[in-house]
Amino acid sequence: MNIALIIAGGSGRRMQQEIPKQFINVNDKPIIIYTLEAFQKHPDIDEIGVVCIDGWHDILRAYTRQYRIDKLKWIVPGGENGQDSIRNGVLEAERRYRREDIILVHDAIRPLVSHDIISDCIVQCKKYGSAIVTTPCNTAVLRKTGAECSGEIVDRQTLAMTQTPQAFPIGRLADAHRTALERGIVNSVASCTMMIELGETVHFSIGSETNIKLTTKDDLEIFKALLAIRK
């Protein structure tokens, strides 16, 4: 089975909105529903789980009934940080599915994830045991040598810009989360960074510049513009 794990445990302070950013309405639809619909429509996704911020579980269930997201099978609470939230979801998945089943960990606030991105993520994970959606780094990158200055170039050919989903066999990712706790790794920013901190190698799958993460008000305006173009 292929399981989508949608991470919606954050409050989104940088968006400066009164409600969590994943529940902001755009064109009369919550952002998280755009995300869920992408996995709902994909034929290779069997079930969906969500890690949801406290106080919003019932609202999420109501939205999924309204928009007929019937692949959503379970919801668990978020944690103190991103790593905690992902671990909550992964350990719940471990209880429900086989260790060799694939879990695709995806940000709720990446609502434009495409069919092709999801497909390639699954294919590469089955082939290599992991799949991290990435894009090339297409901008000049400087390493800070002071608070507001730089005297060093970073070779962008050696860089990859990570996105989500990030896929692993459920058993492998669950074991990694337990090992991370034992080693004191408690605030890694993503599944791929946690794996690398544990000394693991991860493999890439295709991403897209339109698979944007909605973090700021500017990102929200870009999302609205991309939706208008699609229409």
Tab-separated table of C-alpha atoms in Angstrom:
chain	number	residue	atom	x	y	z
A	1	MET	CA	0.000	0.000	0.000
A	2	ASN	CA	0.961	3.635	-0.490
A	3	ILE	CA	-0.063	5.909	2.378
A	4	ALA	CA	-0.068	9.723	2.235
A	5	LEU	CA	0.731	11.353	5.586
A	6	ILE	CA	-0.302	15.007	5.510
A	7	ILE	CA	1.394	17.184	8.129
A	8	ALA	CA	-0.980	19.911	9.310
A	9	GLY	CA	0.227	20.328	12.880
A	10	GLY	CA	1.591	23.872	12.673
A	11	SER	CA	0.003	27.188	13.592
A	12	GLY	CA	1.607	29.223	10.795
A	13	ARG	CA	2.607	32.363	12.705
A	14	ARG	CA	4.542	33.781	9.734
A	15	MET	CA	1.327	34.001	7.721
A	16	GLN	CA	-0.003	36.458	10.357
A	17	GLN	CA	-3.546	35.106	10.146
A	18	GLU	CA	-6.045	34.381	12.919
A	19	ILE	CA	-6.430	30.726	11.920
A	20	PRO	CA	-3.810	28.081	11.044
A	21	LYS	CA	-2.617	28.671	7.495
A	22	GLN	CA	-3.605	25.196	6.334
A	23	PHE	CA	-7.244	26.123	7.019
A	24	ILE	CA	-7.220	29.514	5.264
A	25	ASN	CA	-9.849	29.665	2.530
A	26	VAL	CA	-8.719	30.394	-1.022
A	27	ASN	CA	-11.525	30.630	-3.569
A	28	ASP	CA	-13.915	29.309	-0.899
A	29	LYS	CA	-11.864	26.165	-0.271
A	30	PRO	CA	-9.448	25.497	2.613
A	31	ILE	CA	-5.816	25.108	1.573
A	32	ILE	CA	-5.602	21.666	3.172
A	33	ILE	CA	-8.428	20.429	0.939
A	34	TYR	CA	-6.479	21.326	-2.204
A	35	THR	CA	-3.655	19.209	-0.793
A	36	LEU	CA	-5.879	16.307	0.183
A	37	GLU	CA	-7.579	16.345	-3.218
A	38	ALA	CA	-4.218	15.822	-4.955
A	39	PHE	CA	-3.711	12.546	-3.069
A	40	GLN	CA	-7.397	11.598	-3.184
A	41	LYS	CA	-7.331	11.733	-6.992
A	42	HIS	CA	-4.076	9.829	-7.421
A	43	PRO	CA	-4.830	6.178	-8.264
A	44	ASP	CA	-1.715	4.841	-6.520
A	45	ILE	CA	-2.525	6.370	-3.131
A	46	ASP	CA	-4.510	3.883	-1.075
A	47	GLU	CA	-5.175	5.767	2.160
A	48	ILE	CA	-4.496	9.128	3.784
A	49	GLY	CA	-3.670	10.053	7.363
A	50	VAL	CA	-3.383	13.578	8.744
A	51	VAL	CA	-1.403	15.013	11.632
A	52	CYS	CA	-3.633	17.910	12.668
A	53	ILE	CA	-3.238	20.832	15.031
A	54	ASP	CA	-5.250	20.469	18.247
A	55	GLY	CA	-8.742	21.938	18.150
A	56	TRP	CA	-9.186	21.467	14.407
A	57	HIS	CA	-9.796	17.718	14.100
A	58	ASP	CA	-13.595	17.987	13.937
A	59	ILE	CA	-13.398	20.860	11.466
A	60	LEU	CA	-11.084	18.815	9.263
A	61	ARG	CA	-13.458	15.835	9.363
A	62	ALA	CA	-16.350	18.109	8.382
A	63	TYR	CA	-14.378	19.505	5.440
A	64	THR	CA	-13.374	16.050	4.235
A	65	ARG	CA	-17.018	14.947	4.271
A	66	GLN	CA	-18.015	18.090	2.389
A	67	TYR	CA	-15.351	17.575	-0.283
A	68	ARG	CA	-15.642	13.767	-0.327
A	69	ILE	CA	-12.099	12.932	0.711
A	70	ASP	CA	-12.939	9.313	1.459
A	71	LYS	CA	-9.321	8.115	1.458
A	72	LEU	CA	-8.771	9.915	4.757
A	73	LYS	CA	-8.867	7.134	7.346
A	74	TRP	CA	-7.330	8.631	10.477
A	75	ILE	CA	-6.215	11.828	12.203
A	76	VAL	CA	-3.643	12.179	14.988
A	77	PRO	CA	-2.559	15.270	16.967
A	78	GLY	CA	0.516	17.333	16.172
A	79	GLY	CA	3.583	17.619	18.370
A	80	GLU	CA	5.834	20.311	19.767
A	81	ASN	CA	7.693	20.709	16.478
A	82	GLY	CA	7.774	19.268	12.976
A	83	GLN	CA	9.790	16.207	13.895
A	84	ASP	CA	7.387	15.414	16.733
A	85	SER	CA	4.390	15.783	14.428
A	86	ILE	CA	5.846	13.557	11.740
A	87	ARG	CA	6.795	10.935	14.332
A	88	ASN	CA	3.214	10.916	15.668
A	89	GLY	CA	1.934	10.183	12.194
A	90	VAL	CA	4.586	7.633	11.279
A	91	LEU	CA	4.117	5.606	14.463
A	92	GLU	CA	0.353	5.589	13.920
A	93	ALA	CA	0.953	4.347	10.371
A	94	GLU	CA	3.265	1.648	11.725
A	95	ARG	CA	0.395	0.400	13.897
A	96	ARG	CA	-1.998	0.279	10.952
A	97	TYR	CA	0.044	-0.969	8.002
A	98	ARG	CA	2.846	-3.323	7.031
A	99	ARG	CA	6.444	-2.248	7.532
A	100	GLU	CA	7.135	-2.523	3.802
A	101	ASP	CA	4.224	-0.264	2.839
A	102	ILE	CA	5.305	3.162	1.610
A	103	ILE	CA	4.511	6.379	3.451
A	104	LEU	CA	4.667	9.728	1.661
A	105	VAL	CA	5.147	12.547	4.174
A	106	HIS	CA	3.759	15.779	2.739
A	107	ASP	CA	3.234	19.337	3.972
A	108	ALA	CA	-0.437	20.335	4.142
A	109	ILE	CA	0.646	23.760	2.890
A	110	ARG	CA	1.997	22.440	-0.429
A	111	PRO	CA	-1.395	22.337	-2.170
A	112	LEU	CA	-0.118	22.258	-5.768
A	113	VAL	CA	1.692	18.932	-5.595
A	114	SER	CA	1.165	17.285	-8.972
A	115	HIS	CA	0.195	13.803	-10.121
A	116	ASP	CA	3.650	13.350	-11.697
A	117	ILE	CA	5.476	14.362	-8.502
A	118	ILE	CA	3.495	11.841	-6.448
A	119	SER	CA	3.993	9.124	-9.053
A	120	ASP	CA	7.751	9.557	-9.325
A	121	CYS	CA	8.106	9.724	-5.552
A	122	ILE	CA	6.460	6.305	-5.244
A	123	VAL	CA	8.511	4.819	-8.096
A	124	GLN	CA	11.860	6.027	-6.732
A	125	CYS	CA	11.031	4.946	-3.187
A	126	LYS	CA	10.220	1.428	-4.369
A	127	LYS	CA	13.484	1.372	-6.315
A	128	TYR	CA	15.872	2.913	-3.769
A	129	GLY	CA	14.150	2.737	-0.376
A	130	SER	CA	13.655	6.499	-0.154
A	131	ALA	CA	12.508	9.372	-2.349
A	132	ILE	CA	12.940	13.063	-1.585
A	133	VAL	CA	11.206	15.442	-3.975
A	134	THR	CA	13.786	17.990	-5.116
A	135	THR	CA	14.443	20.687	-7.680
A	136	PRO	CA	17.796	22.021	-8.907
A	137	CYS	CA	19.169	25.152	-7.285
A	138	ASN	CA	18.822	27.800	-9.998
A	139	THR	CA	20.061	30.843	-8.124
A	140	ALA	CA	23.435	32.077	-6.934
A	141	VAL	CA	24.083	31.013	-3.344
A	142	LEU	CA	26.469	32.817	-0.989
A	143	ARG	CA	27.671	31.602	2.372
A	144	LYS	CA	27.485	34.262	5.092
A	145	THR	CA	30.839	35.326	6.448
A	146	GLY	CA	29.227	37.955	8.666
A	147	ALA	CA	25.779	39.059	9.747
A	148	GLU	CA	25.144	41.034	6.555
A	149	CYS	CA	27.989	40.106	4.227
A	150	SER	CA	29.588	37.270	2.296
A	151	GLY	CA	32.915	36.474	0.718
A	152	GLU	CA	32.216	32.889	-0.316
A	153	ILE	CA	30.280	31.293	-3.170
A	154	VAL	CA	28.521	27.950	-2.746
A	155	ASP	CA	28.589	25.826	-5.907
A	156	ARG	CA	24.917	25.487	-6.755
A	157	GLN	CA	25.604	22.368	-8.818
A	158	THR	CA	26.200	20.572	-5.522
A	159	LEU	CA	22.851	21.659	-4.055
A	160	ALA	CA	19.334	20.260	-4.214
A	161	MET	CA	16.250	22.190	-3.076
A	162	THR	CA	14.021	19.814	-1.133
A	163	GLN	CA	10.233	19.730	-1.198
A	164	THR	CA	7.629	17.192	-0.137
A	165	PRO	CA	6.442	14.487	-0.378
A	166	GLN	CA	9.317	12.508	1.119
A	167	ALA	CA	8.763	8.766	0.951
A	168	PHE	CA	10.138	5.764	2.841
A	169	PRO	CA	8.990	2.282	3.774
A	170	ILE	CA	7.002	2.746	6.979
A	171	GLY	CA	9.199	0.432	9.022
A	172	ARG	CA	12.406	2.183	8.001
A	173	LEU	CA	11.079	5.627	8.883
A	174	ALA	CA	9.559	4.488	12.175
A	175	ASP	CA	12.840	2.863	13.220
A	176	ALA	CA	14.705	6.039	12.253
A	177	HIS	CA	12.456	8.186	14.445
A	178	ARG	CA	13.079	5.943	17.433
A	179	THR	CA	16.822	5.991	16.818
A	180	ALA	CA	16.774	9.786	16.481
A	181	LEU	CA	15.159	10.118	19.901
A	182	GLU	CA	17.760	7.801	21.414
A	183	ARG	CA	20.558	9.926	19.928
A	184	GLY	CA	19.074	13.237	21.013
A	185	ILE	CA	18.059	14.353	17.511
A	186	VAL	CA	14.780	16.061	18.374
A	187	ASN	CA	14.292	19.067	16.094
A	188	SER	CA	15.297	18.076	12.576
A	189	VAL	CA	13.437	20.154	10.008
A	190	ALA	CA	12.380	17.326	7.676
A	191	SER	CA	12.421	13.565	7.236
A	192	CYS	CA	15.360	13.816	4.835
A	193	THR	CA	17.464	15.922	7.224
A	194	MET	CA	16.760	13.553	10.100
A	195	MET	CA	17.864	10.606	7.981
A	196	ILE	CA	21.088	12.348	7.010
A	197	GLU	CA	21.769	13.297	10.632
A	198	LEU	CA	21.488	9.563	11.349
A	199	GLY	CA	24.117	8.837	8.695
A	200	GLU	CA	21.684	7.553	6.064
A	201	THR	CA	21.729	8.291	2.329
A	202	VAL	CA	18.531	9.484	0.655
A	203	HIS	CA	17.572	9.445	-3.012
A	204	PHE	CA	15.877	12.099	-5.101
A	205	SER	CA	12.671	12.235	-7.124
A	206	ILE	CA	11.342	14.966	-9.395
A	207	GLY	CA	9.939	18.220	-8.038
A	208	SER	CA	8.551	21.407	-9.525
A	209	GLU	CA	8.876	25.139	-8.951
A	210	THR	CA	5.069	25.263	-8.672
A	211	ASN	CA	5.067	22.827	-5.739
A	212	ILE	CA	5.349	25.818	-3.444
A	213	LYS	CA	5.121	25.872	0.344
A	214	LEU	CA	2.705	28.518	1.625
A	215	THR	CA	4.644	30.129	4.456
A	216	THR	CA	4.141	33.883	4.008
A	217	LYS	CA	1.484	36.236	2.665
A	218	ASP	CA	3.497	36.547	-0.547
A	219	ASP	CA	3.348	32.766	-1.007
A	220	LEU	CA	-0.418	32.942	-0.630
A	221	GLU	CA	-0.651	35.524	-3.416
A	222	ILE	CA	1.521	33.345	-5.675
A	223	PHE	CA	-0.780	30.393	-4.956
A	224	LYS	CA	-3.835	32.436	-5.931
A	225	ALA	CA	-2.125	33.514	-9.149
A	226	LEU	CA	-1.193	29.929	-10.061
A	227	LEU	CA	-4.774	28.829	-9.463
A	228	ALA	CA	-6.011	31.590	-11.756
A	229	ILE	CA	-3.588	30.506	-14.479
A	230	ARG	CA	-4.761	26.891	-14.198
A	231	LYS	CA	-8.350	27.979	-14.619
